[in-house]
Short mmCIF file of C-alpha atoms in Angstrom, two decimals:
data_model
loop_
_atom_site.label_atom_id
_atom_site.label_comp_id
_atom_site.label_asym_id
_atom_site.label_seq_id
_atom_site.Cartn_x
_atom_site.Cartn_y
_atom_site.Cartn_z
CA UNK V 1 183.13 125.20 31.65
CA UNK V 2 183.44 123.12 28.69
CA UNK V 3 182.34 119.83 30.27
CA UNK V 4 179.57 121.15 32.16
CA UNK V 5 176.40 119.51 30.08
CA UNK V 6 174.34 122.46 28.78
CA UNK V 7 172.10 120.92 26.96
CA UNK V 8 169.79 118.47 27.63
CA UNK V 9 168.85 117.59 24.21
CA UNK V 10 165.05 118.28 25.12
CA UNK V 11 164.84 121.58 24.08
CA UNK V 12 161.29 122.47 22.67
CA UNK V 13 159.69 119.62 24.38
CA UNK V 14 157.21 119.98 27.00
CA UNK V 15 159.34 118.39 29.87
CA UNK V 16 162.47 119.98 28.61
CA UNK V 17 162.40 123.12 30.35
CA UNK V 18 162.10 126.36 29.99
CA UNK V 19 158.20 126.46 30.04
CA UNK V 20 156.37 128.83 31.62
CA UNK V 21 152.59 127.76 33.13
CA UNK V 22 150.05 129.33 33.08
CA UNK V 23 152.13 131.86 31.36
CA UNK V 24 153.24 133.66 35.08
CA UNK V 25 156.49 133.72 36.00
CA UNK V 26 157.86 131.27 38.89
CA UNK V 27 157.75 134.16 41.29
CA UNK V 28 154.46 135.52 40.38
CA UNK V 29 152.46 132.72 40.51
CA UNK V 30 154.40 131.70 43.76
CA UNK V 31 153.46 134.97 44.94
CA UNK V 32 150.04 133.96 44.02
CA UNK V 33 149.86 130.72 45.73
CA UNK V 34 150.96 132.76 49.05
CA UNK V 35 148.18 135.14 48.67
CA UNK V 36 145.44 132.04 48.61
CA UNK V 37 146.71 130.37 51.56
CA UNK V 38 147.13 134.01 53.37
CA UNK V 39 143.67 134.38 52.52
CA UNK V 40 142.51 130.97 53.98
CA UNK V 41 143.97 132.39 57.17
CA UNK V 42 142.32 135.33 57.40
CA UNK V 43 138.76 134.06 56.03
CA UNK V 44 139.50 131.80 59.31
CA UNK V 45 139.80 134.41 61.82
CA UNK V 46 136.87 136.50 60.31
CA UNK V 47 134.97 133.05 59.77
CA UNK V 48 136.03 132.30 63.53
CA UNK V 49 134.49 136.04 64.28
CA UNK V 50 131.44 134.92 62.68
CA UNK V 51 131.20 132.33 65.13
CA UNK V 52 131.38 133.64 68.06
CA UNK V 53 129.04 136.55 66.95
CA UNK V 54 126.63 134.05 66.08
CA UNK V 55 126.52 132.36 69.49
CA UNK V 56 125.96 135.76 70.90
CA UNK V 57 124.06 137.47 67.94
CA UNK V 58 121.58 139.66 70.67
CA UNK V 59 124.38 140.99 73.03
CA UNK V 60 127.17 141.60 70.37
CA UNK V 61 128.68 145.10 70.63
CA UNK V 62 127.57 147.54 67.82
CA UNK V 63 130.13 149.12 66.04
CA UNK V 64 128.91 152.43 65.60
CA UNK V 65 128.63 153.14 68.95
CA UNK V 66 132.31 151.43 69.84
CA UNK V 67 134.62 153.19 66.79
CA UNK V 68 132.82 157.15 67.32
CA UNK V 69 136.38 158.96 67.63
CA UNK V 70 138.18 160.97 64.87
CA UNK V 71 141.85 162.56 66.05
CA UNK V 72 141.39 165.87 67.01
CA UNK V 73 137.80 166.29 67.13
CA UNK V 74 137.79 165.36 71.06
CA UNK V 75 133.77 164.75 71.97
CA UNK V 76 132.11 164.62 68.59
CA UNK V 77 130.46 161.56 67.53
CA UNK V 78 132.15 160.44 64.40
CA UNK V 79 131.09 156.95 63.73
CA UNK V 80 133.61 155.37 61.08
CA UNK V 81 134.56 158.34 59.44
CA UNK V 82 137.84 157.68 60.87
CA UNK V 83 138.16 153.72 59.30
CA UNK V 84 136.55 155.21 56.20
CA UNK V 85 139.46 157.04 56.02
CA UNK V 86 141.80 154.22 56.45
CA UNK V 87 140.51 152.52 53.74
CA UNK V 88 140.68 155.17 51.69
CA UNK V 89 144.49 155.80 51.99
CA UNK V 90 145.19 152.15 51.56
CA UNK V 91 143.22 152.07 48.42
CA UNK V 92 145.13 154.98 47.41
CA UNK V 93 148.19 153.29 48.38
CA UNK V 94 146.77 150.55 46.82
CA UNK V 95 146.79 152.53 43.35
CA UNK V 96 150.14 154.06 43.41
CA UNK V 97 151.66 150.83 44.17
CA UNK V 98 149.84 149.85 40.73
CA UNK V 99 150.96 152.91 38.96
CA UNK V 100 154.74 151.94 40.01
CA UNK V 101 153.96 148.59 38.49
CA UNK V 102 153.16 150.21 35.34
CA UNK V 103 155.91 152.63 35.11
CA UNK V 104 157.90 149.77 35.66
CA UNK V 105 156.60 148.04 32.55
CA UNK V 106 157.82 151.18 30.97
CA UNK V 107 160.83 151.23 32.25
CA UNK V 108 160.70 154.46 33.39
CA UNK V 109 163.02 154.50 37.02
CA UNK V 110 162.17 157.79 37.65
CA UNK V 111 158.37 157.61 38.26
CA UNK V 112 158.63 153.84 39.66
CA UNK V 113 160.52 155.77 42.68
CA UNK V 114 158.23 158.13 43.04
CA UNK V 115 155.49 155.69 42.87
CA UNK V 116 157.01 153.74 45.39
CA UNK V 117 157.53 156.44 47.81
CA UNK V 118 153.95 157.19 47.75
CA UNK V 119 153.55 153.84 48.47
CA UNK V 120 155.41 153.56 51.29
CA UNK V 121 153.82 157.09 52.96
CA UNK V 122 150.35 155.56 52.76
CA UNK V 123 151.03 152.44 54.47
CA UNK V 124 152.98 153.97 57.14
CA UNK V 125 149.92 156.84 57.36
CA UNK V 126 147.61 153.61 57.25
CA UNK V 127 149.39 151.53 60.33
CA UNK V 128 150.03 154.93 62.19
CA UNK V 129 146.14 155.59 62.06
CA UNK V 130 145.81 151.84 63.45
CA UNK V 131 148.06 152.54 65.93
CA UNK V 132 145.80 155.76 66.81
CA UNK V 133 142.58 153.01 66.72
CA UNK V 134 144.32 150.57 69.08
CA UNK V 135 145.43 153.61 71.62
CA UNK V 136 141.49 155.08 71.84
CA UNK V 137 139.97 151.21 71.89
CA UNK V 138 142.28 150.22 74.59
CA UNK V 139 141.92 153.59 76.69
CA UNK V 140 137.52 153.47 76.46
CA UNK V 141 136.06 156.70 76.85
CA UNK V 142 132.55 155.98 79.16
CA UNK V 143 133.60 153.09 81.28
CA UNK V 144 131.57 150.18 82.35
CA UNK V 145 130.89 147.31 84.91
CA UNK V 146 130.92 143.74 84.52
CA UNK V 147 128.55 141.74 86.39
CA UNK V 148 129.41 138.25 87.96
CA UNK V 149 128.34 136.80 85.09
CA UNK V 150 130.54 138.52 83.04
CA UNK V 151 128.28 140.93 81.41
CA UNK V 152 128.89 144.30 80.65
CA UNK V 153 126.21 147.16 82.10
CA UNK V 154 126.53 150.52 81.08
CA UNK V 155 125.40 153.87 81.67
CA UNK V 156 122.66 156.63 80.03
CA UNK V 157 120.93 159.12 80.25
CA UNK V 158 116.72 159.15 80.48
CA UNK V 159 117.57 160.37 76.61
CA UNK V 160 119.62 157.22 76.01
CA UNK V 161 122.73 159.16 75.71
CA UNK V 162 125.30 157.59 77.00
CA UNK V 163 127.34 158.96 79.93
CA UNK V 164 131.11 158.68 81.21
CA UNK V 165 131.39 157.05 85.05
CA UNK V 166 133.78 160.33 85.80
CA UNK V 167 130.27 162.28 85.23
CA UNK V 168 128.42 160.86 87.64
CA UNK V 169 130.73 158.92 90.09
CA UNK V 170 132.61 160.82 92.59
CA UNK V 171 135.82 158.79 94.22
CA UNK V 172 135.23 158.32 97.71
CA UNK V 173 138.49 159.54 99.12
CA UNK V 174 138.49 158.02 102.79
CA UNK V 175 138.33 154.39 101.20
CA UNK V 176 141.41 154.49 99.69
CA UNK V 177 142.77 151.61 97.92
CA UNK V 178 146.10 151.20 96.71
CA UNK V 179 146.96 149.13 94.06
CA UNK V 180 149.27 146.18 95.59
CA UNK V 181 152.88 145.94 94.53
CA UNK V 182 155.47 142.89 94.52
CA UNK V 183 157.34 144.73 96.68
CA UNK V 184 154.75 145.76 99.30
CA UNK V 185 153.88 141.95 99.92
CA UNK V 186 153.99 138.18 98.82
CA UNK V 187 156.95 138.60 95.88
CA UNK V 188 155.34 136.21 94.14
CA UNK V 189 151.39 138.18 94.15
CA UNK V 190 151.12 140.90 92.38
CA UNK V 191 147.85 142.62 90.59
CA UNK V 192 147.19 144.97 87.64
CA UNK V 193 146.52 148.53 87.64
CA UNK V 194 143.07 149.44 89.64
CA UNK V 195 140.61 151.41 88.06
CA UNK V 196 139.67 155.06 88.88
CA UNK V 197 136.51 153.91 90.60
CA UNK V 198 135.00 151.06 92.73
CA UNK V 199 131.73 149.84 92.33
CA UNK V 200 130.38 151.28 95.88
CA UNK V 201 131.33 154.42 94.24
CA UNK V 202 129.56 153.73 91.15
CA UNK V 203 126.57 152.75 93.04
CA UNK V 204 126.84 155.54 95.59
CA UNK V 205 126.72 157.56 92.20
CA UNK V 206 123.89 156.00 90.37
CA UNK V 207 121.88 156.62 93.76
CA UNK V 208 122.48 160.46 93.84
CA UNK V 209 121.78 160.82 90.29
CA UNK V 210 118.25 160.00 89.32
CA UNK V 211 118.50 160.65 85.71
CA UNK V 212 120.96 157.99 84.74
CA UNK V 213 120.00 154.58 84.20
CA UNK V 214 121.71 151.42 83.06
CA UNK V 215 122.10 149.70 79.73
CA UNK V 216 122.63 146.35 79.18
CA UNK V 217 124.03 144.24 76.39
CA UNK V 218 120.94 142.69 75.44
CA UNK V 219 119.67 144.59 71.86
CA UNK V 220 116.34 144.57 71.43
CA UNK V 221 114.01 144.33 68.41
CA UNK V 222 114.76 147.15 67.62
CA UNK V 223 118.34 146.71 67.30
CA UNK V 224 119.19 149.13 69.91
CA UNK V 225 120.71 147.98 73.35
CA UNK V 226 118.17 147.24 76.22
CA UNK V 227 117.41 150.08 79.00
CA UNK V 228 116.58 149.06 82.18
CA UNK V 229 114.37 151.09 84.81
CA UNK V 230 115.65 152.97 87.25
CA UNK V 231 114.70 150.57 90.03
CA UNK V 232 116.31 147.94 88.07
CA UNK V 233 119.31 149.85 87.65
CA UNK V 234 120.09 150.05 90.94
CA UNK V 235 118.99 146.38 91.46
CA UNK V 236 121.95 145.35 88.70
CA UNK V 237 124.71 147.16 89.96
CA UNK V 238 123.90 146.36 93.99
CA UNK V 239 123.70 142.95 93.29
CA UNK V 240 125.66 141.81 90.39
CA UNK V 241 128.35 144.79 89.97
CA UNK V 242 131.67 143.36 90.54
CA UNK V 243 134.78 145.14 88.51
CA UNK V 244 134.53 148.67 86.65
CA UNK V 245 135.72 148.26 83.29
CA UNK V 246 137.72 151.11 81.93
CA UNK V 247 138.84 150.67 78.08
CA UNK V 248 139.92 147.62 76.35
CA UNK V 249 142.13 144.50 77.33
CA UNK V 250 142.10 140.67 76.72
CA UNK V 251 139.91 140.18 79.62
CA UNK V 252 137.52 142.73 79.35
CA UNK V 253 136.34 145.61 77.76
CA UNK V 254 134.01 148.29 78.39
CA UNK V 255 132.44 147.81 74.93
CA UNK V 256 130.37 144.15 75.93
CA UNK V 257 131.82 140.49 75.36
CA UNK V 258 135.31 140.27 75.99
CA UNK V 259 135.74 138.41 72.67
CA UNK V 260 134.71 141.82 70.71
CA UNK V 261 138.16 143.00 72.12
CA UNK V 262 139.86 139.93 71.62
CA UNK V 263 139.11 139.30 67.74
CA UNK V 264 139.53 143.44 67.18
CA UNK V 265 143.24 142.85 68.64
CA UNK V 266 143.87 139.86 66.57
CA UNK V 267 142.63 140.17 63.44
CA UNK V 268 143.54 144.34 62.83
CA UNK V 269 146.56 142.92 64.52
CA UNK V 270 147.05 140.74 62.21
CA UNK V 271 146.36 142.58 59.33
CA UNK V 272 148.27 145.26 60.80
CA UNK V 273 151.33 143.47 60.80
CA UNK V 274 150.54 142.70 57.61
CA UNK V 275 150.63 146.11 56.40
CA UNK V 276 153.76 146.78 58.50
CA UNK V 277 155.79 143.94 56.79
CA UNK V 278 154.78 145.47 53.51
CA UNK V 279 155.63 148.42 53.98
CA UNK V 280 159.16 146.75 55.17
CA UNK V 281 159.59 144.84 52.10
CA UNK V 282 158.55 148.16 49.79
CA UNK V 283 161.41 150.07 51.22
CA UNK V 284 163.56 147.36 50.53
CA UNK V 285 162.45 146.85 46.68
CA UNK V 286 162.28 151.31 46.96
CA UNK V 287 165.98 151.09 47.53
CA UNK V 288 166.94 148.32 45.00
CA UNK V 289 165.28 150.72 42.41
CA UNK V 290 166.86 153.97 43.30
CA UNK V 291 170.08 151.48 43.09
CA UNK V 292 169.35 150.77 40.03
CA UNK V 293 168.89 147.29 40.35
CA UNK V 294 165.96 146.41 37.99
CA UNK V 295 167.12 149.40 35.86
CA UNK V 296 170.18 146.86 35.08
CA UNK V 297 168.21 143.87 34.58
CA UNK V 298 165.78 145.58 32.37
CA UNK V 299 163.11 144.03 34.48
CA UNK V 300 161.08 145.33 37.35
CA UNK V 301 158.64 142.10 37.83
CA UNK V 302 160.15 142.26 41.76
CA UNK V 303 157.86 145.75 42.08
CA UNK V 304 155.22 143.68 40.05
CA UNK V 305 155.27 140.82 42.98
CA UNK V 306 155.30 142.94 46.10
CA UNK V 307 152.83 144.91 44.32
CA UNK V 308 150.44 142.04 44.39
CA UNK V 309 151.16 141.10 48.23
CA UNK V 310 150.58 144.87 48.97
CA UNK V 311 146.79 144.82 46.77
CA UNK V 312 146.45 141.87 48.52
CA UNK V 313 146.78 143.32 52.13
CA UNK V 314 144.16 146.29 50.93
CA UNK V 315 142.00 143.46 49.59
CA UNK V 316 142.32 141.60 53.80
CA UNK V 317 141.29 145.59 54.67
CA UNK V 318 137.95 145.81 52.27
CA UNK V 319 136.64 142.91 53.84
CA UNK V 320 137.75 143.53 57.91
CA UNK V 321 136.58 146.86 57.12
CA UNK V 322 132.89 145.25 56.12
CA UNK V 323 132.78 142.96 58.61
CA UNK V 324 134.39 144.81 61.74
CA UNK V 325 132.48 148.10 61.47
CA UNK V 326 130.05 147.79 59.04
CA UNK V 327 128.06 144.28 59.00
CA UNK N 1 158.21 140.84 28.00
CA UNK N 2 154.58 141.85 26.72
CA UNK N 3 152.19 143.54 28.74
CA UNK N 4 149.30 143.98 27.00
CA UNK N 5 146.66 145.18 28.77
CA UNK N 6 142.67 144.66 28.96
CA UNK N 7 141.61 148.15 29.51
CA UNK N 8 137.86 147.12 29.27
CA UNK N 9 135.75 146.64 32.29
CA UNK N 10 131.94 146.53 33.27
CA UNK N 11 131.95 143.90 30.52
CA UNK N 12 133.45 146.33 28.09
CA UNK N 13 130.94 149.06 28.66
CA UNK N 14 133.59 151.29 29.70
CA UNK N 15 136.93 151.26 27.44
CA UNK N 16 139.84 152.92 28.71
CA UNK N 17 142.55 153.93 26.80
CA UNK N 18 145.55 153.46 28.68
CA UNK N 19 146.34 151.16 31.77
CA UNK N 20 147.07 154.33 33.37
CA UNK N 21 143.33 155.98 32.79
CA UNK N 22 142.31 152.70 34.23
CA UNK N 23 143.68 152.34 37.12
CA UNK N 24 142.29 156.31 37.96
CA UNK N 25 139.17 154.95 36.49
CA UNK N 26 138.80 152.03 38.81
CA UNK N 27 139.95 154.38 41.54
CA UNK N 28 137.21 156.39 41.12
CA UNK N 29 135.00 153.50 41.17
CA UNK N 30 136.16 151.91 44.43
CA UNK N 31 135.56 154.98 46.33
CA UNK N 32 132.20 155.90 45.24
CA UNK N 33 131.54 152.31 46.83
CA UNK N 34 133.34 152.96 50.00
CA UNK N 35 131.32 156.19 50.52
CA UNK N 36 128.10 154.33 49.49
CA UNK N 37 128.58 152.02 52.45
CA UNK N 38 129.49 154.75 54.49
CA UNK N 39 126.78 156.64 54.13
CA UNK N 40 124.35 153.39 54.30
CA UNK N 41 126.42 152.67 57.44
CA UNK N 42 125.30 156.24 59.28
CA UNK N 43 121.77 156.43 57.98
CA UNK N 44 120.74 152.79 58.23
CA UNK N 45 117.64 153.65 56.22
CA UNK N 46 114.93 151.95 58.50
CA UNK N 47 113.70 150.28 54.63
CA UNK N 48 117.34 148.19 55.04
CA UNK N 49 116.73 146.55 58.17
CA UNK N 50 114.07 144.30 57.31
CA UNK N 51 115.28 140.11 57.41
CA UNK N 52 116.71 138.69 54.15
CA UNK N 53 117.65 135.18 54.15
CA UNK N 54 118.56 135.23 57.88
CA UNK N 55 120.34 138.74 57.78
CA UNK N 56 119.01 142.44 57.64
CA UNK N 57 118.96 143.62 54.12
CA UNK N 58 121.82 146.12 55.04
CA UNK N 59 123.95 143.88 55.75
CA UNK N 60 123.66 142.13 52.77
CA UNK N 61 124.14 145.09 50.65
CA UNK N 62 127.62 145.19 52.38
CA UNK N 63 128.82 142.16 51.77
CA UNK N 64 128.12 142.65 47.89
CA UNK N 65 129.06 145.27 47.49
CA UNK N 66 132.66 144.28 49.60
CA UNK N 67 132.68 141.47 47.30
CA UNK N 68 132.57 144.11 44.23
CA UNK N 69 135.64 146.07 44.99
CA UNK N 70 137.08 142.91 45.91
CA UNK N 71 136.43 141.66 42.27
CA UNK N 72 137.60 145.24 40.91
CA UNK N 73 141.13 145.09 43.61
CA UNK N 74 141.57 141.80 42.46
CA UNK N 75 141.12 142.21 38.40
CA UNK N 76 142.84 145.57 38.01
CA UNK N 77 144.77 146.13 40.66
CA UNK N 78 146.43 142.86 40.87
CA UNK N 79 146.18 142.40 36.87
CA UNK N 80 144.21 138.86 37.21
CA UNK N 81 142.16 139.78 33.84
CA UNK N 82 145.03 140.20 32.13
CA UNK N 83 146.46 135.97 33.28
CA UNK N 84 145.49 133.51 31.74
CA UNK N 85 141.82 131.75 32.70
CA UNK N 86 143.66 128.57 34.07
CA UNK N 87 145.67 130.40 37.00
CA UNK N 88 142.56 132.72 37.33
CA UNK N 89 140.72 129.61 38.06
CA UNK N 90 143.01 127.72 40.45
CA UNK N 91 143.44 130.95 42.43
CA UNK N 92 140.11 132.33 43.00
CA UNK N 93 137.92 129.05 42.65
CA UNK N 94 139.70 127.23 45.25
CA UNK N 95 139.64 130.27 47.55
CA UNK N 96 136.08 131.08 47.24
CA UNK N 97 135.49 127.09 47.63
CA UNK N 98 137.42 126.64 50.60
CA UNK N 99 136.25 130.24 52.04
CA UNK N 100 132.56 129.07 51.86
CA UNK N 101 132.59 126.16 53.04
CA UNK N 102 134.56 127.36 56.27
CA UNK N 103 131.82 129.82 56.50
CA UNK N 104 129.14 127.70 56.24
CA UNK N 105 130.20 125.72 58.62
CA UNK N 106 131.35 128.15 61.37
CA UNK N 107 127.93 129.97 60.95
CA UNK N 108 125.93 127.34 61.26
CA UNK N 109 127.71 126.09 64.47
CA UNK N 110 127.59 129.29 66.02
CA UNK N 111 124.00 130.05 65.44
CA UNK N 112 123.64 126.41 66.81
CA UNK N 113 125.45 127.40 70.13
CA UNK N 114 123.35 130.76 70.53
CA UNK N 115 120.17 128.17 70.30
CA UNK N 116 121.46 125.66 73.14
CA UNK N 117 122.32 128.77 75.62
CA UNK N 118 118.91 130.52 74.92
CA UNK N 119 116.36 127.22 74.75
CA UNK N 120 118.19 124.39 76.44
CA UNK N 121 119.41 123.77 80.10
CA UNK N 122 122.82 125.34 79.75
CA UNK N 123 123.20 128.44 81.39
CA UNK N 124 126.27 130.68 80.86
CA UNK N 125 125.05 133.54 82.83
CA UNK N 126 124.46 133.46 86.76
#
């Protein structure tokens, strides 16, 4: 090794090496840099939510009535106490992640590895309850129908509580429609699944049932969602019904516009993923500790720097949380 | 390797003393704002829901108050008080620059659309 050049002769001068800005290390201020541009992209998607809830700022879907469910407690209105939830095990996720950080400063393996597990349990609770989200979103509970214009009409009662289409709509079971297969027909057609009702049925049931009128999307000064009159209830759904709606896809949703779905897909997606890579790359720095890695190198700045991409993902959370449900 | 600490926060009206006791102390803080906005977000006291600057008064109590644990999340949490001012500054300034403007923008536009669809000839609805 003795002609490899070592030094450089610059030692101690600015340019000579060795320096560190800002006082960071390379990998935490790297790690920094990540987390603004990763933040650019997600202030774009919310920013891009923004948008489109501008443009439709008096038929957007209100949260509350969207997000009501709570595991277990089947039928009870429970606006957001589920996502309030959420946020609070990430937080808490959130602080044992920090509390590893400082054992870590400490040296002390022990507690960084228990630190860490907690960690990791809270983020998989945390995309496990998003999971739970996604299934009741995508499933709907009431059920709608989408006019030819693409709006979304729903049902209530003369209280303005809402009501389920399998309350009032009764499948009519001579007009049977089967949904068509590939290999019933053309190969090449095929069609997705039909839903439980058709709108002569819903019709047929809105006629036999004189307490339940329809809502539209349209929210009123009020801020509350526009009901129609009974005559005019039957009026929309005769002459504009065309598909019932039953839960949540890319297309449509029972909720109102079809982008509602679309940006609650994509950007808890998104974050989602997030959360799941995280909790990926924790197990893999959980595993280098209780190895003994860091413990060697007298060091544990690697626990420091997924630390600050896993505050970072709670920090993506406080604000989708604000301006998903709450806003 | 030096890890000192600023265990102050609220402008040094509350002193820890321990990064430990801090991090407790900011958790403490964080949810006490979650279940403010919760609760805000059930009752919508009817006194909230009057127009501020284009936006019920609600609505901007959430946003602050978002943008508070934010601040605390990003400070504690992530140890930003505790770097120096200069990477503080290229971090969160050109975020929060390149954040509003993008907002701004977006906003405006789509407030612009909802105006052509309601007002003008376009119809999007048949």
């Amino acid at each position: 090794m003795s002609t490899t050049v070592v030094n450089t002769g610059t030692e101690g001068k600015t340019w000579g090496g060795g320096n560190r800005p800002l006082n960071a290390s390379y990998g935490k201020m790297m790690m920094w840099f990540f987390i603004v541009s990763d933040a650019l992209t997600f202030s774009g998607f919310l920013a891009a939510y923004g948008f489109s809830r501008f443009k439709f700022i008096d038929s957007w879907p209100i949260a509350d009535e969207v997000f009501t469910h709570f595991p277990f407690l089947h039928g009870v209105n429970a606006p957001m106490y589920y996502v309030a939830f959420m946020t609070f095990v990430l937080i808490m996720s959130s602080v044992t992640m920090v509390l590893a950080v400082d054992a870590g400063h400490h040296l002390n393996k022990a507690k960084v590895t228990l630190y860490m597990f907690l960690t990791i349990i809270g983020g998989l609770i945390f995309v496990g309850s998003q999971a739970w989200e996604w299934g009741t979103f995508i499933k709907g509970d009431y059920g709608a129908v989408q006019t030819k214009g693409g709006n979304i009409l729903q049902f209530v009662d003369t209280e303005g509580h809402r009501v389920a289409l399998r309350d009032f709509v009764v499948v009519d079971a001579h007009a049977e429609r089967t949904q068509h297969e590939r290999k019933e027909g053309l190969w090449f057609v095929s069609e997705g699944t039909l839903p439980t009702y058709t709108v002569e049925e819903v019709l047929h049931g809105l006629e036999t049932h004189d307490n339940i009128l329809v809502r539209t999307q349209i929210i009123d000064e009020a801020g509350e969602k526009t009901v129609l009159s009974r005559a005019e209830s039957l009026k929309q759904i005769k002459e504009y019904g065309k598909v019932v709606v039953e839960g949540a896809n890319l297309h449509v949703n029972e909720y109102g516009s079809p982008l509602f779905a679309d940006f609650f897909f994509f950007i808890t997606g998104f974050h989602g993923f997030h959360v799941f890579s995280g909790v990926i790359i924790n197990i893999i720095i959980f595993f280098n500790v209780i190895l003994g890695t860091y413990e060697r190198r007298q060091n544990y700045e690697m626990v420091e720097k997924v630390g600050l991409y896993w505050h970072f993902v709670d920090l993506v959370w406080v604000f989708v949380f604000t301006f998903f449900y709450l806003v | 390797m030096a890890h000192e600490h600023k265990l102050a926060i609220f402008r040094g009206l509350v002193k820890f003393k321990s990064n430990t006791q801090k991090i407790w102390g900011v958790l403490i803080f964080l949810t006490f704002v979650t279940a403010i906005e919760v609760i805000l977000g059930i009752l919508k006291p009817e006194s909230l829901m009057g127009q501020v600057l284009g936006m019920k008064a609600l609505n901007w109590i959430f946003i602050i108050l978002t943008i508070v644990k934010a601040y605390y999340i990003t400070w504690d949490f992530m140890h930003m008080r505790d770097e120096l001012k200069s990477l503080r500054r290229m971090v969160v300034w050109t975020a929060i620059f390149l954040i509003l403007y993008l907002i701004f923008i977006l906003l405006q536009e789509g407030g612009y659309v909802f105006n052509v669809y309601k007002e003008g000839f376009i119809k999007r609805d048949f």
